[in-house]
Structure formats: structure tokens, C-alpha cells
Coordinates of C-alpha atoms and ligand atoms in Angstrom, one line a residue:
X1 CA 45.1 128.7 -66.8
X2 CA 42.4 128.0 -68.9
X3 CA 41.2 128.0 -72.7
X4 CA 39.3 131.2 -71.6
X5 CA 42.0 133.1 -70.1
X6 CA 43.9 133.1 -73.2
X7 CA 44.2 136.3 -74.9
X8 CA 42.7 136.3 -78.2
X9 CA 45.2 136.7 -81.3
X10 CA 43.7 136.9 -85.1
X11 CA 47.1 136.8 -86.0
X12 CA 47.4 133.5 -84.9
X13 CA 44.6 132.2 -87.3
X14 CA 46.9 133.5 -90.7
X15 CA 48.4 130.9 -92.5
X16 CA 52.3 131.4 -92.7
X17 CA 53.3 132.2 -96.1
X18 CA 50.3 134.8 -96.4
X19 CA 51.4 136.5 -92.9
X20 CA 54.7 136.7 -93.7
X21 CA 54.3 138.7 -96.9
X22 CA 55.1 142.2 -97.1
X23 CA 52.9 144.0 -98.5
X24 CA 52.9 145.5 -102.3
X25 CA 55.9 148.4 -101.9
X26 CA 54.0 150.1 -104.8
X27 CA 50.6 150.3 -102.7
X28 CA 52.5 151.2 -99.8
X29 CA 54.5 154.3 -101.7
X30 CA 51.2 155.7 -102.9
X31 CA 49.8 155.9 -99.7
X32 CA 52.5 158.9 -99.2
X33 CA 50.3 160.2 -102.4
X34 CA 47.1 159.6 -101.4
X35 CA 45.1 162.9 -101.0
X36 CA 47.7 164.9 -102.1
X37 CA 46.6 167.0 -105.5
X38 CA 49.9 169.0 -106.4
X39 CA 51.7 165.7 -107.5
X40 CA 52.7 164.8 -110.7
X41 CA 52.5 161.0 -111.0
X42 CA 54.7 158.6 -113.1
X43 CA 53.4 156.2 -110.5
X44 CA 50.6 153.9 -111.5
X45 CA 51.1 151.4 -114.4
X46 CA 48.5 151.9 -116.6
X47 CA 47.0 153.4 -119.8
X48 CA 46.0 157.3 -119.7
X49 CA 43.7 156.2 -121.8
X50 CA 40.3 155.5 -121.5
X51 CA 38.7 152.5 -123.1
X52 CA 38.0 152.8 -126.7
X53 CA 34.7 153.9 -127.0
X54 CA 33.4 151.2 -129.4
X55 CA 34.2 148.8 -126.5
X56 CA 32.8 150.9 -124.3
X57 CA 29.5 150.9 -126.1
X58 CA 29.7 147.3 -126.9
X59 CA 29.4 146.9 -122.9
X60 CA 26.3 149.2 -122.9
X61 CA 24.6 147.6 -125.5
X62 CA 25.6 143.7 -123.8
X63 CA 23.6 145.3 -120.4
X64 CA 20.6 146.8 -122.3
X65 CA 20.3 143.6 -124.1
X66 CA 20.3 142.0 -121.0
X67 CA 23.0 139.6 -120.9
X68 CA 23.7 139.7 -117.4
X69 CA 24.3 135.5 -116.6
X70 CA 26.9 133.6 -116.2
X71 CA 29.0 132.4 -119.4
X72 CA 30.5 129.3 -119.7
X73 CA 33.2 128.7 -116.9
X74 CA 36.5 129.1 -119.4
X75 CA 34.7 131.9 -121.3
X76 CA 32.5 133.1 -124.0
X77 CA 33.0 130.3 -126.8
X78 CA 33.0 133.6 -129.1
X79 CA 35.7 135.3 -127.3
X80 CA 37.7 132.1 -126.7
X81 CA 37.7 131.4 -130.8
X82 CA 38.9 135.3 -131.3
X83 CA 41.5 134.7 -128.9
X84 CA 42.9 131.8 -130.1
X85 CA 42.6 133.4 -133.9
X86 CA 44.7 136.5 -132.5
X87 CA 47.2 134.2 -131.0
X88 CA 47.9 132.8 -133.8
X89 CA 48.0 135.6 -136.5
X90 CA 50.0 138.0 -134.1
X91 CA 52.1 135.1 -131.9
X92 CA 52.6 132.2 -134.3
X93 CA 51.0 129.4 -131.9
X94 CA 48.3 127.6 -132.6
X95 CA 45.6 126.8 -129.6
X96 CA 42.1 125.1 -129.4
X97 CA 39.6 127.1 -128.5
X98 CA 37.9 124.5 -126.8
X99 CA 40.4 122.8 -124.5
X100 CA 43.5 124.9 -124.5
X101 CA 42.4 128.9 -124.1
X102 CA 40.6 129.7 -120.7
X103 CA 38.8 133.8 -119.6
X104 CA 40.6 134.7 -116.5
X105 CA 39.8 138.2 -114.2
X106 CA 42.7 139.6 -115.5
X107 CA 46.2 138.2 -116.1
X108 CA 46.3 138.2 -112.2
X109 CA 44.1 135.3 -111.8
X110 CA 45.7 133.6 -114.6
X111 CA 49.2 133.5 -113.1
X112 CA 47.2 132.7 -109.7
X113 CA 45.9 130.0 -111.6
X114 CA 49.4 128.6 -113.3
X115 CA 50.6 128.6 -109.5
X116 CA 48.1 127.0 -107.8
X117 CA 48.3 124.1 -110.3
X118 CA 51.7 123.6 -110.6
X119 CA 53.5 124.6 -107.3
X120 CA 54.1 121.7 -104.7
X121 CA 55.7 122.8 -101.2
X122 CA 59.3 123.4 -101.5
X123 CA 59.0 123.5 -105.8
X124 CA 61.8 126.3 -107.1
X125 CA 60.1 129.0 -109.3
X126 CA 63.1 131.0 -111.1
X127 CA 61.7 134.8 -112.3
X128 CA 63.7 137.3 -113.8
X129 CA 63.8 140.4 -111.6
X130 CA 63.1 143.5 -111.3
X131 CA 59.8 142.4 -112.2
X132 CA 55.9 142.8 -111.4
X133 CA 55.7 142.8 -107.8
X134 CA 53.2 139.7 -108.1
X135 CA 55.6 137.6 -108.7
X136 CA 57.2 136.6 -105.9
X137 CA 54.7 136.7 -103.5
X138 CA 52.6 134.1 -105.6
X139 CA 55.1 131.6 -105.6
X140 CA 55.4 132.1 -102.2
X141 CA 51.6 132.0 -101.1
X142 CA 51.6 128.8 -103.3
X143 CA 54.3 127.6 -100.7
X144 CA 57.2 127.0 -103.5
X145 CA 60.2 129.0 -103.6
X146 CA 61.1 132.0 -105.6
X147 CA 64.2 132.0 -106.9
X148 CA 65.8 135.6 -108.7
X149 CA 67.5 135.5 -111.9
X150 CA 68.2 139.4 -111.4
X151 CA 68.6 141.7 -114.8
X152 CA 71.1 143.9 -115.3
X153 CA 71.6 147.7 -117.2
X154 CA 74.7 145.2 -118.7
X155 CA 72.2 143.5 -120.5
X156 CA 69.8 145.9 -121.1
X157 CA 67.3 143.9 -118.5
X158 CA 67.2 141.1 -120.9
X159 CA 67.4 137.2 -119.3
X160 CA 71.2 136.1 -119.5
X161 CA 71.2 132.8 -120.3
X162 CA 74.3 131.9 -118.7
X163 CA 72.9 133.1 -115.0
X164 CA 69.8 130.9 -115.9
X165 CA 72.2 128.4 -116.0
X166 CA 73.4 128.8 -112.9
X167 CA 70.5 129.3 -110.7
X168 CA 69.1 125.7 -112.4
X169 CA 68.6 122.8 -108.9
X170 CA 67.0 119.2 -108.7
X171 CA 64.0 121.4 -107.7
X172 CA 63.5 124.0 -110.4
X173 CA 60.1 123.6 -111.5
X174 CA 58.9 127.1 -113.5
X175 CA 60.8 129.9 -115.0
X176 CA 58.9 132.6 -115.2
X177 CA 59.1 135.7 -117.8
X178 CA 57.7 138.5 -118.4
X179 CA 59.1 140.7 -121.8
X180 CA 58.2 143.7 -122.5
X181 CA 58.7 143.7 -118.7
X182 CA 57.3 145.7 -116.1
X183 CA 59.1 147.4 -114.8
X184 CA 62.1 148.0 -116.7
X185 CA 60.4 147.9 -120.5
X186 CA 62.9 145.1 -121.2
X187 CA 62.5 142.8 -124.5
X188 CA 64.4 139.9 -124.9
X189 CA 65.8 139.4 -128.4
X190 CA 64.7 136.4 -130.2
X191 CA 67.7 134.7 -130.1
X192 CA 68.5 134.8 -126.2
X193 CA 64.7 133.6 -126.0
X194 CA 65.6 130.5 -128.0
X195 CA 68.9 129.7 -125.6
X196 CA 66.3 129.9 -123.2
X197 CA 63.8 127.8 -124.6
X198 CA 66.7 125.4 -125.1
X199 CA 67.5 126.1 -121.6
X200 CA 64.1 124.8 -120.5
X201 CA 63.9 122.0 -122.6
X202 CA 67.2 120.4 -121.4
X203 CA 66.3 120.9 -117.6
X204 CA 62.8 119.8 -118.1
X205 CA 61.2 123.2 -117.1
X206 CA 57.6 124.9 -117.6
X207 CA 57.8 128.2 -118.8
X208 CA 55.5 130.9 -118.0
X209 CA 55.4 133.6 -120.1
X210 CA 53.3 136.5 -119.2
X211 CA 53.1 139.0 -122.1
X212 CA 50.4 141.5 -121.4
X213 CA 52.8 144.0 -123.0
X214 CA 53.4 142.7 -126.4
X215 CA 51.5 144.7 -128.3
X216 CA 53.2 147.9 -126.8
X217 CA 56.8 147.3 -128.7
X218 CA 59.0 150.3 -130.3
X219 CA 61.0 151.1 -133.3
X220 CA 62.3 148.1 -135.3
X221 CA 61.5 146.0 -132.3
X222 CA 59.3 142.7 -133.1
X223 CA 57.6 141.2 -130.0
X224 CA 58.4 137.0 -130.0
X225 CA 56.8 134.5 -128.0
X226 CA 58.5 131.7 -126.8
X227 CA 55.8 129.6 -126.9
X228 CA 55.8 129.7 -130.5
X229 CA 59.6 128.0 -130.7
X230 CA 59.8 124.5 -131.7
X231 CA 59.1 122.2 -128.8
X232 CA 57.8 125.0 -126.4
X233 CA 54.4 124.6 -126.8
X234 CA 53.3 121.5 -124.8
X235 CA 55.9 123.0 -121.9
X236 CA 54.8 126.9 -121.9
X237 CA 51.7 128.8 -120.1
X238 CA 50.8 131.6 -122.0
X239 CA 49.4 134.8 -120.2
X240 CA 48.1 137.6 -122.2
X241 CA 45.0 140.4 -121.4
X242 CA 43.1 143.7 -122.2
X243 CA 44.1 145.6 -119.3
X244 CA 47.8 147.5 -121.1
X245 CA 46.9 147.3 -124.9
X246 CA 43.3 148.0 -124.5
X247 CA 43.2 150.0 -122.4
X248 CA 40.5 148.0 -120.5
X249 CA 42.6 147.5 -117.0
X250 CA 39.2 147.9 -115.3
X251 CA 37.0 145.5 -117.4
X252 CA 39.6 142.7 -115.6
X253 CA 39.4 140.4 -118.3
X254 CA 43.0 138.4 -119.2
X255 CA 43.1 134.8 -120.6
X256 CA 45.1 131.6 -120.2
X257 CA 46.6 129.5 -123.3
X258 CA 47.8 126.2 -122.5
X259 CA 48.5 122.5 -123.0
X260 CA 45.1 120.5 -122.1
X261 CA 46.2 118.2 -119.1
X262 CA 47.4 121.9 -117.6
X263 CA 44.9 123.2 -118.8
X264 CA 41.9 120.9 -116.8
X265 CA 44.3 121.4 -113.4
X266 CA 44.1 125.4 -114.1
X267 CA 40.3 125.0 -114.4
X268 CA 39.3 123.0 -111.8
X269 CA 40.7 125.6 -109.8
X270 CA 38.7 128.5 -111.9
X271 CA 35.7 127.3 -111.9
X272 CA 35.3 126.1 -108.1
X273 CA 37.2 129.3 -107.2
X274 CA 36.1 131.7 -110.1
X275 CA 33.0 130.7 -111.6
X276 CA 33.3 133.0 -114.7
X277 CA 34.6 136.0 -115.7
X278 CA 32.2 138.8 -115.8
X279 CA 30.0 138.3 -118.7
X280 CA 30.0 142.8 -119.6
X281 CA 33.6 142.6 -119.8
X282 CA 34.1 139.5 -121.9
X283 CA 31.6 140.8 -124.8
X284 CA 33.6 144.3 -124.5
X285 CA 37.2 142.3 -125.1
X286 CA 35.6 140.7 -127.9
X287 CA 34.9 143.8 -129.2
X288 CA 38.2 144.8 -128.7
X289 CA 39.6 142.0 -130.6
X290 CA 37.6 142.2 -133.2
X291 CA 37.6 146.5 -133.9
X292 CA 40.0 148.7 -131.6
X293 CA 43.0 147.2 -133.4
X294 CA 43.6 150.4 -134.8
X295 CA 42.9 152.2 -131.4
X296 CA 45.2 150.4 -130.4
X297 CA 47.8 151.1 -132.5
X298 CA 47.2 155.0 -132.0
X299 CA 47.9 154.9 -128.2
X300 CA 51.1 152.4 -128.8
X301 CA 52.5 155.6 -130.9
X302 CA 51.5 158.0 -128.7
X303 CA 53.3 156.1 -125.8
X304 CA 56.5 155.6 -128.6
X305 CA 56.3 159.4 -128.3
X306 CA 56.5 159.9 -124.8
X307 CA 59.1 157.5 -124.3
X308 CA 61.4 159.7 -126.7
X309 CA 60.8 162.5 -124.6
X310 CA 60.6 160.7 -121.2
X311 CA 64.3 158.9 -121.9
X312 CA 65.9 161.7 -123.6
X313 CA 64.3 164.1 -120.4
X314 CA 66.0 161.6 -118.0
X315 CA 69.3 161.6 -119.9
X316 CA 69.7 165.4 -120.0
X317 CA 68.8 165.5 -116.3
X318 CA 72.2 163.2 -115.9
X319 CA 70.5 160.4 -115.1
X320 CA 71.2 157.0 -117.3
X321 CA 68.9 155.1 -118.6
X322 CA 68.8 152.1 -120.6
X323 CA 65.9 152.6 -123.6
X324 CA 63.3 150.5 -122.8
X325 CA 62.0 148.7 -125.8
X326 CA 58.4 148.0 -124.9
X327 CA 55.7 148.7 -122.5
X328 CA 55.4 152.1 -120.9
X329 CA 57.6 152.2 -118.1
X330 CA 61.2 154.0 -117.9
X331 CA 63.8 152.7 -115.5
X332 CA 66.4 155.2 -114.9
X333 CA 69.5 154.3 -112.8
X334 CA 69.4 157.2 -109.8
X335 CA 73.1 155.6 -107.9
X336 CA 75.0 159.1 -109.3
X337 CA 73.1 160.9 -106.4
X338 CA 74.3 158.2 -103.3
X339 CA 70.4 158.2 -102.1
X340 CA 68.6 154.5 -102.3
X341 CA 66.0 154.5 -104.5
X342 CA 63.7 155.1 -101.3
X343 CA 65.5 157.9 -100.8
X344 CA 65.2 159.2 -104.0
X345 CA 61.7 158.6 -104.6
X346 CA 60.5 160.1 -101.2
X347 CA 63.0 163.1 -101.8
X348 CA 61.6 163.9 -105.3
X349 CA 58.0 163.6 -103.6
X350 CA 58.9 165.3 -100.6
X351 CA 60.6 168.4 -102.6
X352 CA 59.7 168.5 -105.9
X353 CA 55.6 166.9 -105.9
X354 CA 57.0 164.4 -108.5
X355 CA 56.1 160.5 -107.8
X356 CA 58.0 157.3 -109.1
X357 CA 58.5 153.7 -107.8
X358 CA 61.7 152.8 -106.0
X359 CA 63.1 150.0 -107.8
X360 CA 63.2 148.3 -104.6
X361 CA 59.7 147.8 -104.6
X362 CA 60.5 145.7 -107.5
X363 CA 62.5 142.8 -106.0
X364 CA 66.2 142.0 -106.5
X365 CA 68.1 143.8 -108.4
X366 CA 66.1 147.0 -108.6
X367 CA 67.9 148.7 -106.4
X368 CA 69.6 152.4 -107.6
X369 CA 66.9 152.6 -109.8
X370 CA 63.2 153.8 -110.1
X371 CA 60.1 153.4 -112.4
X372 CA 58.4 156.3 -114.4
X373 CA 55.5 155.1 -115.9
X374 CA 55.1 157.5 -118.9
X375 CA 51.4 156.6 -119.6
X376 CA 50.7 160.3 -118.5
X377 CA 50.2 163.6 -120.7
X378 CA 52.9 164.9 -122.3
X379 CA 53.1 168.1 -120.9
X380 CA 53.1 166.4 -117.2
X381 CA 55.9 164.5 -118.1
X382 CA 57.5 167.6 -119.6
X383 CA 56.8 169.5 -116.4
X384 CA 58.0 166.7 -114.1
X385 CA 61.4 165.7 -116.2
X386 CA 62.2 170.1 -115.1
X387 CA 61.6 169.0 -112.0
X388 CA 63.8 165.8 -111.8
X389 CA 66.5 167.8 -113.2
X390 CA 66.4 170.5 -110.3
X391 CA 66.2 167.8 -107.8
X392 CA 69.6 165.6 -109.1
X393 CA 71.4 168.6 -109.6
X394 CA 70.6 169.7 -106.1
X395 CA 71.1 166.2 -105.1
X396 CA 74.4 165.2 -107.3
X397 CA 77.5 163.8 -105.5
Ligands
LIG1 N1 51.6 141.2 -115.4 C1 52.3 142.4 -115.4 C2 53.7 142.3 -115.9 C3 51.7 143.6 -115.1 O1 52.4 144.7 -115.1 C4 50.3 143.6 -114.6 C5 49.6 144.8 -114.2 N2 50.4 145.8 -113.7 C6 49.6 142.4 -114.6 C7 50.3 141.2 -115.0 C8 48.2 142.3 -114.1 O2 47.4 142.7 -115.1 P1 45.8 142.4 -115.1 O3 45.2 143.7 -115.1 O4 45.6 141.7 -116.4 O5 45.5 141.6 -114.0

């Protein structure tokens, strides 16, 4: 036979760990959606709400005045020094501007970035789980190993220190967290944090922290970064963005705040793969910085009032669920009905027009639940919670 006789196969021409991953199960469940305009979504993650209009304008006025270059690989100096300013008044840590903050295309390429840099073949990446379906399948395109540390309704999602512990090798690298979490609207208390930031000092790990949710926190609840605890600094990646507090998930701006020597590996790869971020988008987050605080602060109450109704809507519908502390995502536990969360999820599509995420789609340990996102109007999520209620009751074991 010969080299011309040989079928042609693309596949072939894949590199492993990217042809072996599955694809998104959120991106996958909304195809079921797609098209369909009788459905009541608590599907997506992100805001209702659109962009604060100053913001808005502020990208208007950066195009009619022309700024339409490149900026500076790590970012708009200007943007950089505001960062760095609201990092420390909000999060108690202290960067440079100059050599420690870096403009990603959302917090997406950021934890791209923080893998690409630090993952060797066969390095063990511990992530608490359920969590953003990202996770996992970057470690693994960066060839290291994911490793769950699974969250439980025990624990209200929060990390347990004492299964950190446990899951700790030769080989753990990373430990990766994400409070307020998506997708269970998890926040860790400040003291577990510290056992972990003890836990991470003793075995010599790098912490990556991604808190694109910290501004969105309810009732008494204070957000706390682990990067600011003694020691955690030099050993922590800190991922923030625009996209959940702003409002801005389409501008795609997010930024990176870390040591310098991780730092320059994180920017090599940014700037050969990157260039910049997009220059519109970085003037509008420094607009946002500087003037939607209190925009802000408007949709984080209104989302504190949906939550009330969302959890309370879930409870009465005989569903449990844990009250999530932060973000905008309610994670009731659907296990009193005997269908996986699949099941349940296609089910309430299929007979009552009403989408959520299985919790599978979420990793380990998010199975027998599902995600409502309740970043929608109030009176959909009224409308919806009636219809979850017929659907377990018809459904109830
Ligand atoms: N981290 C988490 C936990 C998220 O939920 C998301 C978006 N769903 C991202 C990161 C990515 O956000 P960005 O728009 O900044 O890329």
C-alpha cells in the first residue's frame, strides 16, 4: 500500500488532550434551547443587565476620538494603576502597576495564561468542584492533571480543609479556587481560607484564586481574598474582571495580579499569543473603575433580591437548597425526585419550557443538583419557580 492509498483522517492531526475533551455540557444543553422562544432561561451565567451607560459612552467617545491602536502588551498604564488602586482599597493587597498587574481578554485568558506558565506534563492541579466548567479542561489541555477536591451541601460548598489534606501528592502543583463560586454561589469564610492558606504554605503550593464574583456578596457576608493573608502574596495568582460586576461580559476585559518572576512567564505567553487586549474595552473598564461603582452596587441589590425570591421559590417547591452567599447562581439539590440531574433538567425543558444546568455539567460532585442563574427578571423567575413546583410535584417519589 502506499502513502496515497491511505484514507485521509483530520482527526489524526488533533493533539491528544484537546481531542479527548468533551465538550462544554453547558454549550451542549443549550443547543436543546437554541431556536426555541417559549423558554424561560435560568441558563446562561451572566448579568441581565446591560452595561452601564457611562461605560458605554466612554467606549463611544474612545472610537470617535480615534483611539483604535494597539496599547501596551500588559495594558493601558491608566487602567493598570486603577486596578492595582482597587485591589488594594477593596482586597487589602498591594501590587505594582508596572510589573505585577497584566489586561487579559477576560478572566479566561488569564487562567489560560496561569496554566500555560506553570503546568508541566503530569503536574497535579487540585480545584474545588462543582466549579466553572473551564477548569478542568485547562489543566488538562496544559497536559497536567486535574485533581477534585469535591464540595458538599455538608459544608455549604465551602473548601474543607481536611479533604485538601488528603488529596495533597509529591506532585500537587496549584490549588485552584474560585469563591463566590460558580456554580454553587459558595463563599468560603475567612477562617477556612486561612487553614487553607496555611495548607498551601506547608505543602509548598500556588494558589489560584479566581474572584470575578467578589463584588456580588449578600447580607452580612464580607468577600476575603486569600491573597491578602500573610505569606500568600508571593505564592497566589489573582484573577479578577468586568464581565459579572460590570456588567461588561462582552467588552472581554479581565486582569492578572501576580508576583513578577510569574508574572514575566504569564507575559511572554500574552504578548506572543495575545498582543493586547482590545484598546475600546480597556478605556470602558477604566471607566468602570473609576464611575459605575454605584451602578454596580444597584444591580448587586437587585440580584440580593432575586435570590430571596429564587431560594425561598425553590424551597416551597420542596426542593433544598443551600443559600448561596454570593454570585447569581442558585444550586438546588433535585435527588428527592430519583431523576439525574440530566433528567431533570431535560424533563423541566421538555414539559414545563423552563431551562437550568445539570450539575453534572459542572464536574464532580454536581451530581443531584442543578444551576439557576437568577440574573433574569423577576417576574420570569416568579413565572418559572410555578413551574418547577408543578413539575416536582408531578415528578416526587
Ligand atoms: N471564572 C468564572 C468562575 C466564571 O463563571 C466565568 C464566566 N462564566 C469566567 C471565569 C470567565 O469570565 P470572563 O468573561 O472574564 O472570561
Amino acid at each position: 500500500m502506499s502513502m496515497t492509498d491511505k484514507a485521509f483522517s483530520a482527526e489524526e492531526f488533533i493533539v491528544a488532550p484537546v481531542r479527548d475533551l468533551p465538550k462544554s455540557g453547558i454549550r451542549e444543553f443549550f443547543d436543546l434551547v437554541a431556536g426555541r422562544t417559549d423558554v424561560i432561561s435560568l441558563g446562561v451565567g451572566e448579568p441581565d443587565f446591560t452595561t452601564p451607560w457611562n461605560v458605554r459612552e466612554s467606549a463611544i467617545y474612545s472610537l470617535e476620538a480615534g483611539h483604535t491602536s494597539y496599547t501596551s502588551n500588559a495594558g493601558l498604564p491608566s487602567l493598570r494603576k486603577a486596578i492595582c488602586e482597587y485591589l488594594y482599597k477593596y482586597y487589602n493587597v498591594n501590587y505594582d502597576p508596572a510589573s505585577e498587574c497584566l489586561v487579559t481578554i477576560g478572566v479566561s485568558e488569564a487562567l489560560d495564561l496561569a496554566m500555560r506558565a506553570l503546568v508541566n506534563p503530569g503536574d497535579e492541579v487540585i480545584y474545588s468542584t462543582p466549579c466553572f466548567v473551564s477548569y478542568p479542561a485547562e489543566v488538562l489541555m496544559a497536559r497536567g492533571v486535574p485533581v477534585p477536591l469535591v464540595t458538599t451541601d455538608a459544608d455549604e460548598f465551602s473548601v474543607n480543609p481536611d479533604n485538601l489534606r488528603k488529596l495533597i501528592t509529591p506532585k500537587s502543583k496549584i490549588l485552584l479556587l474560585n469563591f463566590p463560586c460558580n456554580p454553587t454561589g459558595a463563599v468560603a469564610g475567612e477562617e477556612t481560607l486561612r487553614e487553607i492558606a496555611q495548607i498551601a504554605i506547608e505543602n509548598n503550593l500556588i494558589v489560584i484564586t479566581d474572584e470575578i464574583y467578589s463584588e456580588l456578596v449578600y447580607d452580612d457576608c464580607k468577600h476575603v481574598s486569600i491573597a491578602s493573608f500573610p505569606g500568600m502574596k508571593e505564592r497566589t495568582i489573582f484573577l479578577h474582571g468586568f464581565s459579572k460586576a460590570f456588567a461588561m461580559t462582552g467588552f472581554r476585559i479581565g486582569y492578572v495580579c501576580c508576583p513578577k518572576v510569574i508574572m514575566d512567564a504569564m507575559y511572554k505567553i500574552h504578548q506572543y499569543a495575545i498582543m493586547c487586549a482590545p484598546i475600546t474595552a480597556q478605556e470602558a473598564a477604566l471607566e468602570a473603575l473609576k464611575n459605575a461603582r454605584k451602578d454596580m452596587l444597584i444591580m448587586r441589590d437587585s440580584y440580593w433580591e432575586r435570590r430571596n425570591i429564587i431560594v425561598r421559590g425553590l424551597r416551597d417547591a420542596g426542593l433544598e437548597c443551600v443559600m448561596p452567599k454570593g454570585a447569581f447562581y442558585a444550586f438546588p439539590c433535585i435527588k428527592s425526585t430519583g431523576m439525574t440531574s440530566r433528567e431533570f433538567a431535560e424533563g423541566l425543558l421538555r414539559e414545563e419550557s423552563v431551562a437550568v444546568v445539570p450539575g453534572s455539567a459542572f464536574g464532580p460532585g454536581g451530581e443531584g443538583y442543578v444551576r439557576a442563574c437568577y440574573a433574569t427578571a423577576e417576574d420570569q423567575i416568579i413565572e418559572a419557580l410555578h413551574r418547577i413546583k408543578a413539575f416536582v410535584a408531578r415528578h416526587s417519589k
